[in-house]
Coordinates of C-alpha atoms in Angstrom, one line a residue:
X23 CA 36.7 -66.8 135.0
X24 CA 35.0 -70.3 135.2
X25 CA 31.7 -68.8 136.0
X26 CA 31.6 -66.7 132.7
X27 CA 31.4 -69.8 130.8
X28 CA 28.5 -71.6 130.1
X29 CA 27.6 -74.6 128.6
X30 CA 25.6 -75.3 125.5
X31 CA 22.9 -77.8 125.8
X32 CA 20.6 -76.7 123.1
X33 CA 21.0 -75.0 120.0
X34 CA 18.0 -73.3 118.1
X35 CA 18.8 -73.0 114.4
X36 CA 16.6 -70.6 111.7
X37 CA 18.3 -69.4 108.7
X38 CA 17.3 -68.3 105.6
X39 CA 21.0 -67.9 104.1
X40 CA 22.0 -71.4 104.8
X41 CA 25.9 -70.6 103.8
X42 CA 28.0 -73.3 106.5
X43 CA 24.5 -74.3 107.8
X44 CA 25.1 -78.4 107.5
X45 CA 28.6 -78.2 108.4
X46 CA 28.3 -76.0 111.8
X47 CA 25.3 -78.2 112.5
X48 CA 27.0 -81.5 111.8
X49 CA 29.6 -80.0 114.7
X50 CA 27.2 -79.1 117.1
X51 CA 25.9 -82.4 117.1
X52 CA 28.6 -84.3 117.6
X53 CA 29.0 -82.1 120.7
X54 CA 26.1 -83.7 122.2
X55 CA 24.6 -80.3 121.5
X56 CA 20.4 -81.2 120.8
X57 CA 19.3 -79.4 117.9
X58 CA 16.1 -77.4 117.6
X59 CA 15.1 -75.9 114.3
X60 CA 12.1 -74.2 112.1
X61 CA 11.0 -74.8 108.3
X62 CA 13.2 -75.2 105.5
X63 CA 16.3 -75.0 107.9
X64 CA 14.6 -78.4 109.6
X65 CA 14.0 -79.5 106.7
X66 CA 18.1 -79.0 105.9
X67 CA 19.4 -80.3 108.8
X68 CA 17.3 -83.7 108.9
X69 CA 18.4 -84.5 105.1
X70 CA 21.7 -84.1 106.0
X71 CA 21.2 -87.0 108.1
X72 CA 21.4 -85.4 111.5
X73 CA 18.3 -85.7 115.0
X74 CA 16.7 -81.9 114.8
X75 CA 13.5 -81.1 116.9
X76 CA 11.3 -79.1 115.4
X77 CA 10.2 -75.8 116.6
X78 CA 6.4 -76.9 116.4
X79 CA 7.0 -80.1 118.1
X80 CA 8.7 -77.8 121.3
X81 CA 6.0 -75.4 121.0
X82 CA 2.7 -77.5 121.0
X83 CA 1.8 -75.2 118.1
X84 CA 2.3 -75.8 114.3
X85 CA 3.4 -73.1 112.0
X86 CA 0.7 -70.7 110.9
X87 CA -0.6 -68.2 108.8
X88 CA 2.0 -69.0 106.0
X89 CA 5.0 -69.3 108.7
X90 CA 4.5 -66.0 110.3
X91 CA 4.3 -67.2 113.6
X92 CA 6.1 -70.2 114.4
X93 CA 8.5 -68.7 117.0
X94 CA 6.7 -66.4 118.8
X95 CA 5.9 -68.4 121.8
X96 CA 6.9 -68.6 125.5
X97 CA 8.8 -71.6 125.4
X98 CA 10.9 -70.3 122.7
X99 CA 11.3 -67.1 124.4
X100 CA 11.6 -68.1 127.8
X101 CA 13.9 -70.2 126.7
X102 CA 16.2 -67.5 125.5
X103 CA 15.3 -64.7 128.2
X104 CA 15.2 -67.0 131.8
X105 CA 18.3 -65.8 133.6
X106 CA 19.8 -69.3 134.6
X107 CA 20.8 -68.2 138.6
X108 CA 17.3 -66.8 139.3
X109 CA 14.9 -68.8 141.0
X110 CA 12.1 -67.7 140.0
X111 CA 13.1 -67.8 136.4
X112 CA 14.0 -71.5 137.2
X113 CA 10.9 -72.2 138.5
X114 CA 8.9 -70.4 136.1
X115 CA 10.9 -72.9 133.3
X116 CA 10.1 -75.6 135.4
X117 CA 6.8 -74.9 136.1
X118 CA 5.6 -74.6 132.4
X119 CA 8.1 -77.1 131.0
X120 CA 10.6 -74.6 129.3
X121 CA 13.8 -76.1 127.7
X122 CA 16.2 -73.2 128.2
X123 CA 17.6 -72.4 124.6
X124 CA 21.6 -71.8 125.1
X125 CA 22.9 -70.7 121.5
X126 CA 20.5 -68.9 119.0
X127 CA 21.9 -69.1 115.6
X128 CA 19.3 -66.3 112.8
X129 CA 19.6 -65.3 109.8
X130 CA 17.0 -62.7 109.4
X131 CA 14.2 -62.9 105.6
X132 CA 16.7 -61.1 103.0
X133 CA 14.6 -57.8 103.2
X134 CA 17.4 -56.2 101.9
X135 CA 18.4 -58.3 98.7
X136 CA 14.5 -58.2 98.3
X137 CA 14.3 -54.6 97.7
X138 CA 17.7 -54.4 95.5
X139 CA 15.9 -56.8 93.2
X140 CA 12.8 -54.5 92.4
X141 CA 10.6 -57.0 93.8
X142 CA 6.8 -55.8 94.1
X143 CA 6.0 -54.3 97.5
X144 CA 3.9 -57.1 98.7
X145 CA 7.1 -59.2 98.3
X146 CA 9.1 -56.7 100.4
X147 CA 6.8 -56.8 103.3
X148 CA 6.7 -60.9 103.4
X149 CA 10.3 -60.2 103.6
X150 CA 10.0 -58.3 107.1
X151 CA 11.2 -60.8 109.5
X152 CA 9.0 -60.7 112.6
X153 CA 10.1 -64.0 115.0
X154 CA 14.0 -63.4 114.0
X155 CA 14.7 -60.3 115.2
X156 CA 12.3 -61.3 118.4
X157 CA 14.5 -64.1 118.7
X158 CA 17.8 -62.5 118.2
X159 CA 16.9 -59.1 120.6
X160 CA 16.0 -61.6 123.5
X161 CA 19.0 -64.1 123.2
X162 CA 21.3 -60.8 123.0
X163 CA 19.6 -59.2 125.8
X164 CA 20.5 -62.4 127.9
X165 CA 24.3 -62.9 126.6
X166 CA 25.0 -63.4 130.3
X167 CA 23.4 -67.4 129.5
X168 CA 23.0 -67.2 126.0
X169 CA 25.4 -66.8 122.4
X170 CA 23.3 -65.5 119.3
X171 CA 24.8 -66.0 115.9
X172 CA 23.5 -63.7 113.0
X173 CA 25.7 -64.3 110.1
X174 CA 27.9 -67.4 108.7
X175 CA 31.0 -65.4 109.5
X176 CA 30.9 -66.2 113.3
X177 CA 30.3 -70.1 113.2
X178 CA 34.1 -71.1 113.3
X179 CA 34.4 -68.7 116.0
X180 CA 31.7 -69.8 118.1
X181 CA 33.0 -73.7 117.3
X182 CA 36.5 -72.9 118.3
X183 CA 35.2 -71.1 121.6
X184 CA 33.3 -74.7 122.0
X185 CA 36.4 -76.6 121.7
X186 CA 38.6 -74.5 123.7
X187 CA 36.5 -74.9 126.8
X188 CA 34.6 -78.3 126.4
X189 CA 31.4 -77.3 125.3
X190 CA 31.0 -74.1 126.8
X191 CA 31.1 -70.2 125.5
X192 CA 32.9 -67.4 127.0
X193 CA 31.4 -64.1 128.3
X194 CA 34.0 -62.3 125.8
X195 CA 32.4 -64.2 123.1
X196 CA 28.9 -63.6 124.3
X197 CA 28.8 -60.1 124.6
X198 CA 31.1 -59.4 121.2
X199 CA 28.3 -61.6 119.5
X200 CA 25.5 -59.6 121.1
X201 CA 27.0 -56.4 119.8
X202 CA 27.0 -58.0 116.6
X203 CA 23.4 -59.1 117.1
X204 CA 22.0 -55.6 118.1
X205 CA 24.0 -54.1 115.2
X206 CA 21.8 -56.7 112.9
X207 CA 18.6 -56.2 113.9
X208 CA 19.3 -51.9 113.9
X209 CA 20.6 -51.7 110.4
X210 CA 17.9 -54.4 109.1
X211 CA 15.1 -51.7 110.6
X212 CA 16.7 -48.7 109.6
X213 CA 17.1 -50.6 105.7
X214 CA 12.7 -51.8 106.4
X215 CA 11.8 -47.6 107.6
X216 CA 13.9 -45.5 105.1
X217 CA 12.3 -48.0 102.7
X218 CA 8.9 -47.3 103.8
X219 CA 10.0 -43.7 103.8
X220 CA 10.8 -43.7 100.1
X221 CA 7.4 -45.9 99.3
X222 CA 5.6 -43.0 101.3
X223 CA 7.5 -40.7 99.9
X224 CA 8.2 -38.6 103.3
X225 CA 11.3 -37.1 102.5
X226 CA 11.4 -36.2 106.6
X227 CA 9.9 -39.0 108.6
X228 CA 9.8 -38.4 112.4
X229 CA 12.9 -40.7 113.0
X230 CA 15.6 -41.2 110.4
X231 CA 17.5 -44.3 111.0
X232 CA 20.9 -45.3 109.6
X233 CA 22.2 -48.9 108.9
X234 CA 25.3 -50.7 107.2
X235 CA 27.5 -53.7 107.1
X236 CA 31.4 -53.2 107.5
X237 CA 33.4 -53.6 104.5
X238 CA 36.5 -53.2 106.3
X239 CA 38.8 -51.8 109.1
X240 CA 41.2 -49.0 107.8
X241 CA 44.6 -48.4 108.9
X242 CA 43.3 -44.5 109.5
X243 CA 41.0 -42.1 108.6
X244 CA 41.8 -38.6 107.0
X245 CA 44.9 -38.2 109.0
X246 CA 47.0 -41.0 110.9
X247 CA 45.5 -40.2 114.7
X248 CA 42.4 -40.7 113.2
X249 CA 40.5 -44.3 113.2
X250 CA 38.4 -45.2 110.0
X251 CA 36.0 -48.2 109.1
X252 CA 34.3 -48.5 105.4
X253 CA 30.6 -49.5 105.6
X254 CA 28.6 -50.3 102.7
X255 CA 24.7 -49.6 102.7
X256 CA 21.6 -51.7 100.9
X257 CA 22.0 -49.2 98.3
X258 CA 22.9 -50.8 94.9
X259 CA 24.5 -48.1 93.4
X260 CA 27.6 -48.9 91.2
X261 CA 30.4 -47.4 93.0
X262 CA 33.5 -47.4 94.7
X263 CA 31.2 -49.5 98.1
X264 CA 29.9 -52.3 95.1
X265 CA 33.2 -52.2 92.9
X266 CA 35.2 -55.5 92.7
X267 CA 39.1 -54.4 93.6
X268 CA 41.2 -56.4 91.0
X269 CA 44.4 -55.6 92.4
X270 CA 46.7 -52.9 94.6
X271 CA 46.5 -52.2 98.3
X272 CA 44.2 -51.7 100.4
X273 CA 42.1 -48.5 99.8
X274 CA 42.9 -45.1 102.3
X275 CA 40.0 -43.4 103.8
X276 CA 40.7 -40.4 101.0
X277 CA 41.0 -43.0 98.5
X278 CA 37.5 -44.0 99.0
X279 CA 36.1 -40.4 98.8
X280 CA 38.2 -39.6 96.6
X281 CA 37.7 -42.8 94.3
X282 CA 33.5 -42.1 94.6
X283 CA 33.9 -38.3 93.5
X284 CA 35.4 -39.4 91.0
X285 CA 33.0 -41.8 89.5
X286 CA 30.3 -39.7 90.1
X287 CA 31.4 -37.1 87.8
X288 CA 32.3 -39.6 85.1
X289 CA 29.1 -40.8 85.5
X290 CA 27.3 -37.6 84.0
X291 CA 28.9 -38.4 80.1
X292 CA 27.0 -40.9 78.6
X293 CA 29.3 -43.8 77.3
X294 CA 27.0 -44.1 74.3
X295 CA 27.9 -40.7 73.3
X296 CA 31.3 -40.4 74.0
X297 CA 34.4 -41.9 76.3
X298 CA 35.2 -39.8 79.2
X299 CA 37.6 -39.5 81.1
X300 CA 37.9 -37.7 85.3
X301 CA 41.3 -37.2 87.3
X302 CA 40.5 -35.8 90.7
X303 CA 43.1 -34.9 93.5
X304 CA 41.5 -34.0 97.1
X305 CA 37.8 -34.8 96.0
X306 CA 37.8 -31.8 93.3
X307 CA 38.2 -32.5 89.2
X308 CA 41.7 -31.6 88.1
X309 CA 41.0 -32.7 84.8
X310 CA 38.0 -34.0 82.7
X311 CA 37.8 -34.9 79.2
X312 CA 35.3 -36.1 76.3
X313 CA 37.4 -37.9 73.8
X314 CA 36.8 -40.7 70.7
X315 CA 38.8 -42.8 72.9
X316 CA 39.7 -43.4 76.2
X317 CA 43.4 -42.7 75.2
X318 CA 42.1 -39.6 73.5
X319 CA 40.0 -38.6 77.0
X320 CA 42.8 -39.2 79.5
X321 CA 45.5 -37.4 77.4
X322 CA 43.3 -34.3 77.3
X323 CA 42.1 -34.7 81.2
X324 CA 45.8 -34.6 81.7
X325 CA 46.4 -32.0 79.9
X326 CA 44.4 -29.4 82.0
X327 CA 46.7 -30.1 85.6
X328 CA 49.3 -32.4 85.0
X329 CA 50.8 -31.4 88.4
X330 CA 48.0 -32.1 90.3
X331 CA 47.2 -35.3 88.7
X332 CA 50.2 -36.6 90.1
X333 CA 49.0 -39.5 92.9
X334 CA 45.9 -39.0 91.7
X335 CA 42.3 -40.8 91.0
X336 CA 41.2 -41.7 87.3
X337 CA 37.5 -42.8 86.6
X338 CA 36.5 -43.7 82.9
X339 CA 33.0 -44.0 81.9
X340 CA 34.2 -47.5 79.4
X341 CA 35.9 -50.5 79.8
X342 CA 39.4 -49.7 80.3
X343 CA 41.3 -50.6 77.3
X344 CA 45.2 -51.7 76.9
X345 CA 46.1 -48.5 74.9
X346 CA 44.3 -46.1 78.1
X347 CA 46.2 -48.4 80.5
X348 CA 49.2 -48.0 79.1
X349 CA 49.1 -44.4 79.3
X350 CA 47.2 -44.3 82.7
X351 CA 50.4 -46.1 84.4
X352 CA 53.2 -43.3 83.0
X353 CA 52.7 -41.6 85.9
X354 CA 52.0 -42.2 89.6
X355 CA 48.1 -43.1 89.9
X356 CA 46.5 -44.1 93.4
X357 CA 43.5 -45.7 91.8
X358 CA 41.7 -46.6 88.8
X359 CA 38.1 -47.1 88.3
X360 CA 35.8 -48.1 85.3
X361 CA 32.5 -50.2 85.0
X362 CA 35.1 -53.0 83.5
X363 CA 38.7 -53.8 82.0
X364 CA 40.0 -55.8 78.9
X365 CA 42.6 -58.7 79.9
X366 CA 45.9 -57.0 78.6
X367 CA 44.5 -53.8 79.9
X368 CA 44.6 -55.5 83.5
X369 CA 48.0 -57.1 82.5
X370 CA 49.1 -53.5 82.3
X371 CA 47.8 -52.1 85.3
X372 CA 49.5 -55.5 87.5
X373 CA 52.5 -54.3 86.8
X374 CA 52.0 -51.2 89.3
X375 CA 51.2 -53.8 92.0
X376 CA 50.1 -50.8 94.2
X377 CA 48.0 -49.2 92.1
X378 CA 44.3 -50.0 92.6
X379 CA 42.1 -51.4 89.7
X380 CA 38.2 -51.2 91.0
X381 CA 35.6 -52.4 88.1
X382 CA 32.3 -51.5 89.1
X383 CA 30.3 -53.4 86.4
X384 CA 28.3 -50.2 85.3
X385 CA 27.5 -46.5 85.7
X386 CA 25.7 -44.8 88.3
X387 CA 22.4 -43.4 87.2
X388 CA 23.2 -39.5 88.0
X389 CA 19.2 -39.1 87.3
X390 CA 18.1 -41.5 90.4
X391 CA 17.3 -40.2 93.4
X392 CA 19.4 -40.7 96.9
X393 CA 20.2 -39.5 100.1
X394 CA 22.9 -37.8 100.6
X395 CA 24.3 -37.4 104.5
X396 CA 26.5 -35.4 106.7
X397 CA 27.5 -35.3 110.8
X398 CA 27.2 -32.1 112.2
X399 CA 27.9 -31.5 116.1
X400 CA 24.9 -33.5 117.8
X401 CA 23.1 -34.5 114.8
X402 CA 23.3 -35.3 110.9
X403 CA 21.9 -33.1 107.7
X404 CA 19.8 -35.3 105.2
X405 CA 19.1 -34.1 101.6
X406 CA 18.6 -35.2 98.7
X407 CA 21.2 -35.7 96.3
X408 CA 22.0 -33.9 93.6
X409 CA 20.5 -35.4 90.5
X410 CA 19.8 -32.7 88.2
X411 CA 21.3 -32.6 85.0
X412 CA 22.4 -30.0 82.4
X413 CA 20.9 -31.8 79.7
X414 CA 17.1 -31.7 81.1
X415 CA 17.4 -28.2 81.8
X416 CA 15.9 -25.3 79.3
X417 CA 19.0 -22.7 78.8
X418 CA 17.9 -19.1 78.8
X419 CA 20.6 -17.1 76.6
X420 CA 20.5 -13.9 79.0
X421 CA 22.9 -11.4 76.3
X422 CA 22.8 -10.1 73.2
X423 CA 24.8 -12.4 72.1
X424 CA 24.0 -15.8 71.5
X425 CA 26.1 -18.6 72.0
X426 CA 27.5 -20.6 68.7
X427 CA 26.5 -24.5 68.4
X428 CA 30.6 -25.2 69.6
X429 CA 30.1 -22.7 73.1
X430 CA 26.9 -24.5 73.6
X431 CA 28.5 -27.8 74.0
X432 CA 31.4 -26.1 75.4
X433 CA 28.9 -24.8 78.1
X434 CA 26.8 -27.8 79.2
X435 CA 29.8 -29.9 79.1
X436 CA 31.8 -27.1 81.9
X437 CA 28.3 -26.9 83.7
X438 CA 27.9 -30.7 83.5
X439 CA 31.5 -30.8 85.6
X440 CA 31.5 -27.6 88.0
X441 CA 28.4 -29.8 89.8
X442 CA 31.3 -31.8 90.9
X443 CA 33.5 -29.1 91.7
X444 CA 33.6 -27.7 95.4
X445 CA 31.8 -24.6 95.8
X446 CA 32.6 -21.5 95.0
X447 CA 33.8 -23.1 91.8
X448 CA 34.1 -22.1 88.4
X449 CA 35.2 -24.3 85.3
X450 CA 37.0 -23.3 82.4
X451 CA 36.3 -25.9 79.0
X452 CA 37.3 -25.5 75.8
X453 CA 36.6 -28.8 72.7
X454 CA 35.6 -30.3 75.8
X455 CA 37.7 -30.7 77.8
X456 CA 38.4 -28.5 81.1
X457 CA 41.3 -26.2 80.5
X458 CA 41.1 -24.6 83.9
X459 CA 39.4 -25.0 87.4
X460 CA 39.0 -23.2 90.7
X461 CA 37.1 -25.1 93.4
X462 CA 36.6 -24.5 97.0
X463 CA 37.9 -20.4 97.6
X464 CA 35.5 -18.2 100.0
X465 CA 35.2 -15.7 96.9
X466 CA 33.9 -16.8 93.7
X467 CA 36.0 -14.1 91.9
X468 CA 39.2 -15.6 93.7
X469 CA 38.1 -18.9 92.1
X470 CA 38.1 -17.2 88.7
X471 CA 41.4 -16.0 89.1
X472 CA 42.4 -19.7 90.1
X473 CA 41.1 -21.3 87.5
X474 CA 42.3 -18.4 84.7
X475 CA 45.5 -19.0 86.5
X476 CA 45.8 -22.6 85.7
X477 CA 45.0 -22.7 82.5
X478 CA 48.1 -20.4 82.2
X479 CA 49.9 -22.9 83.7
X480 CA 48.8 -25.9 82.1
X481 CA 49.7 -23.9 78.4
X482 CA 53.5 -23.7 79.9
X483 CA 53.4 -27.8 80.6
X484 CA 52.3 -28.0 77.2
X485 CA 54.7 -25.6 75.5
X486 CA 51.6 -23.7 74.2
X487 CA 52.5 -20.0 73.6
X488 CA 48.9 -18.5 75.4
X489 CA 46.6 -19.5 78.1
X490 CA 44.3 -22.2 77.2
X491 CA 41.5 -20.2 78.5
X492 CA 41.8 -18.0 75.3
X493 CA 38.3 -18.9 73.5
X494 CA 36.9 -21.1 76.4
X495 CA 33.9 -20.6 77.9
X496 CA 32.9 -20.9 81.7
X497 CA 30.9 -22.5 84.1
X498 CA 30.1 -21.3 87.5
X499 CA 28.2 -23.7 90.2
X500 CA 25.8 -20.9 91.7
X501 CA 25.5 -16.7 90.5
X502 CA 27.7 -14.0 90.4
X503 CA 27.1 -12.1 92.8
X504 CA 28.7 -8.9 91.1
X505 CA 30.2 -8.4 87.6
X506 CA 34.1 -8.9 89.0
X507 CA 33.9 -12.3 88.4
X508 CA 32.6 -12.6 84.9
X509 CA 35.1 -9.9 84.4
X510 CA 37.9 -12.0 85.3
X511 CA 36.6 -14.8 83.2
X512 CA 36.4 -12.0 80.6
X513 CA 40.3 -10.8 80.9
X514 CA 41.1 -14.4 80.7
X515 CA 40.4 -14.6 77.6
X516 CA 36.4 -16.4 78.2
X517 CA 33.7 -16.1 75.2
X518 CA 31.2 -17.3 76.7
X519 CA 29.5 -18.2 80.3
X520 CA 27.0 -20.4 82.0
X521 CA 25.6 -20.0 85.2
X522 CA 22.2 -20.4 87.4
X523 CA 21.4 -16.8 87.5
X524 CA 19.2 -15.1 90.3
X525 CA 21.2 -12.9 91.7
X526 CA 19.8 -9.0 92.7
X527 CA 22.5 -8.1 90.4
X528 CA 21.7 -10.2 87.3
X529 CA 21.1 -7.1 85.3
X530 CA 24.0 -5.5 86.3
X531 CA 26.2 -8.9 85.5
X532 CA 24.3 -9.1 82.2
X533 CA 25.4 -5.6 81.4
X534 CA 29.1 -6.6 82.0
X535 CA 28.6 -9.6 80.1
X536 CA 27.0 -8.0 76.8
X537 CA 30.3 -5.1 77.2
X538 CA 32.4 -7.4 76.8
X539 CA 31.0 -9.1 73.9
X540 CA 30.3 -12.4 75.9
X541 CA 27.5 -15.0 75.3
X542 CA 25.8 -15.8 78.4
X543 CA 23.2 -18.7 79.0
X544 CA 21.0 -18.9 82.7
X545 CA 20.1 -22.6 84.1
X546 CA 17.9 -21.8 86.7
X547 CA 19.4 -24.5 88.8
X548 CA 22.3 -24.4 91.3
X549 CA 24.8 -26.7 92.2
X550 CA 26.5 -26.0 95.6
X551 CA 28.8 -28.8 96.7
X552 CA 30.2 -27.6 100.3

């Protein structure tokens, strides 16, 4: 409707990410649009050749205390807030010679980028923008009059809203860029508190905000009646949310969480030591594998479910190399992921034009602490994530017998992977590599069975006359609660175990254990992944 619009007279313009700035300026301008501006974005603007006013010479005040308050000021904010059709607003304006402000257009101090880098903390807190998120809160809070810009991304769309209606914005336009604007401003205070939180180190502040940028619209979330978006945090943590997508489609919802479980579990070998290679199917390890190669790796990760790695999610803890690729592409693969990729290893993968390639440009540190999230009914569960590892922990050998120097590494290496494995899980490994898993069953004996079970199978695939779990060893992600399971592990043909311990019954499971001849080691640490 012809009353929605409303015509821009006056621009103010304070950026610090000055992406488009000169060009979106330049057509303002020659819109007969009068430019206000602050600083360095003044400063911008003028050399570029074009008239800009600024925000000192509307004020009556110059920029103080090392430009922390230039725009907090009535006639900057009355000029954003004044409802046009009021009278009293208009005479208020009048009154005290405000120039109403029509189109805001911040960018707010890159607290974000600031804390990424490591900077000291007296650099983060000069990076708290004060007057921007003033500025944008009022201008969105009047979207009625005025259009607020907060990002690069929206000048053609605010110019071709300009065009279309001779100098004027539309309501639609208005209120989607005020959305956009609140949006900002919350996810730039949630990234400044949770911040504070970790510099305080109040692991349950009062208020726990949550903020992030969209990295895209999905077609649909888990299932297809479901809608999905991907949002990306301040965190810097190589991932699937900060990998660079080389080629293939776009990535599912369950490609994403599968694609991240994966990582993180190839994440816990250290590519200095060894290559390493994880194939997950619905979130859970199928198959995981040290190796000499990445070749070597993914042949034996294969080797432990071949069925299940079908459509499947590999992540390699090395630059992917022509000779894995090769291999990799033999069978159906949803996605790839490694911290980088040779050029005929790339070459390779194009062929699959599907198939997603995602180079990360690095590990994950599995030692750094995080938050790790999830929605309940009516509110959300905040812990820390899980960031203990197998190596740092002192093994208690619980049984007569003690592990040998092989069942050792066997041991920390099927430990190192049940943390990845959902709960109840247990992990068969043998020359490490897992031979056998059961993830996710109500009964941890159940997941024994599972897991003993597959490595039966996977000896068929591979025309081996007896189950692979013959001389393996297991891990399992929290106690036994009774001797059953150990037992089944046992009858499967297990040598040795490792689990937390703590159970009531640990002397009773320790009994069973040193029965039946087994070596078993104690962690003192759980790993529950629900």
């Amino acid at each position: 409707m012809p009353n929605e619009l409303r015509r821009i007279e006056r621009a103010l313009l304070s950026v610090s990410d000055k992406t488009g700035l000169i060009e979106f300026a330049r057509a303002l301008s020659r819109m007969g649009i009068a430019l206000v501006s602050t600083g360095g974005t003044a400063k911008a603007i003028a050399e570029a050749g074009l008239a800009v006013t600024d925000v000192s010479d509307l004020t009556g005040f110059p920029e103080m205390m090392d430009g922390r308050v230039k725009t907090l000021h009535p006639k900057v904010h009355g000029g954003l807030l004044a409802i046009r059709s009021h009278p009293e607003h208009q005479a208020s304006m009048l009154g005290h010679g405000i120039k109403p402000i029509d189109l805001l257009v911040v960018n707010l101090y890159p607290f974000e980028a600031t804390v990424a880098a490591g900077k000291p903390y007296d650099d983060c807190i000069e990076n708290i923008d004060i007057g921007g998120p003033a500025m944008i809160r009022a201008a969105a809070k009047n979207h009625h009059d005025v259009a607020v810009v907060v990002e690069p991304a929206d000048y053609a769309a605010v110019l071709a809203d300009l065009e279309a209606h001779k100098g004027a914005t539309t309501l639609s336009l208005r209120r989607k860029l005020a959305q956009k604007a609140y949006s900002r401003t919350a996810a730039y205070d949630a990234a400044i508190s949770n911040w504070f939180a970790g510099e305080l180190g109040d692991t349950s502040p009062a208020f726990r905000a949550l903020g992030g940028s969209l990295a895209e619209t999905m077609r649909y979330g888990e299932n297809p009646h479901q809608w999905a978006a991907f949002y990306r945090t301040p965190e810097q943590r190589p991932g699937v949310a900060t990998a660079r997508q080389v080629q293939g489609k776009q990535l599912s919802y369950n490609n994403i969480n599968d694609t991240d479980a994966a990582f993180e579990c190839v994440a816990e070998f250290d590519p200095a030591r060894t290559a390493a290679c994880v194939i997950v199917k619905h979130a859970n390890p199928c198959g995981v594998a040290e190796g000499s190669s990445l070749l070597e790796a993914y042949e034996r990760a294969l080797a432990c479910d071949p069925v299940s790695a079908f459509g499947g999610i590999v992540a390699l803890n090395r630059k992917l190399d022509a000779q894995a690729a090769k291999k990799i592409v033999e069978i159906f693969t949803e996605v790839i992921i490694a911290p980088d990729a040779d050029e005929e290893a790339i070459a390779l993968v194009a062929a699959k034009k599907n198939l997603r390639l995602l180079l990360t440009g690095g590990l994950p540190d599995v030692r750094a602490a995080g938050l790790a999230l999830r929605t309940v009914a009516g509110g959300f569960l905040a812990q820390a994530r899980d960031n203990a590892v197998v190596d740092d922990m002192e093994l208690k050998v619980v049984t007569r017998r003690q592990p040998s120097e092989a069942e050792l590494a066997d041991l920390r290496f099927a430990f190192r992977v049940a943390k990845h494995v959902k709960s109840n899980a247990i992990v068969y490994a043998k020359n490490l590599a897992t031979v056998g898993v059961g993830a996710g069953q109500m009964s941890r004996v159940d997941s024994s069975r599972i897991a003993a079970w597959k490595a039966g199978e996977a000896a068929k695939a591979a025309g081996v006359p007896e189950s692979l779990a013959k001389g393996s060893v297991v891990a399992s992600d929290a106690f036994f609660p009774f001797a059953d399971g150990l037992l089944a592990a046992a009858e499967a043909g297990a040598t040795a175990v490792i689990q937390p311990g703590g159970s009531m019954r640990d002397d009773e499971v320790i009994k069973a254990a040193d029965e039946a001849g087994l070596a078993m080691v104690f962690t003192g640490h759980r790993h529950f992944r629900h």
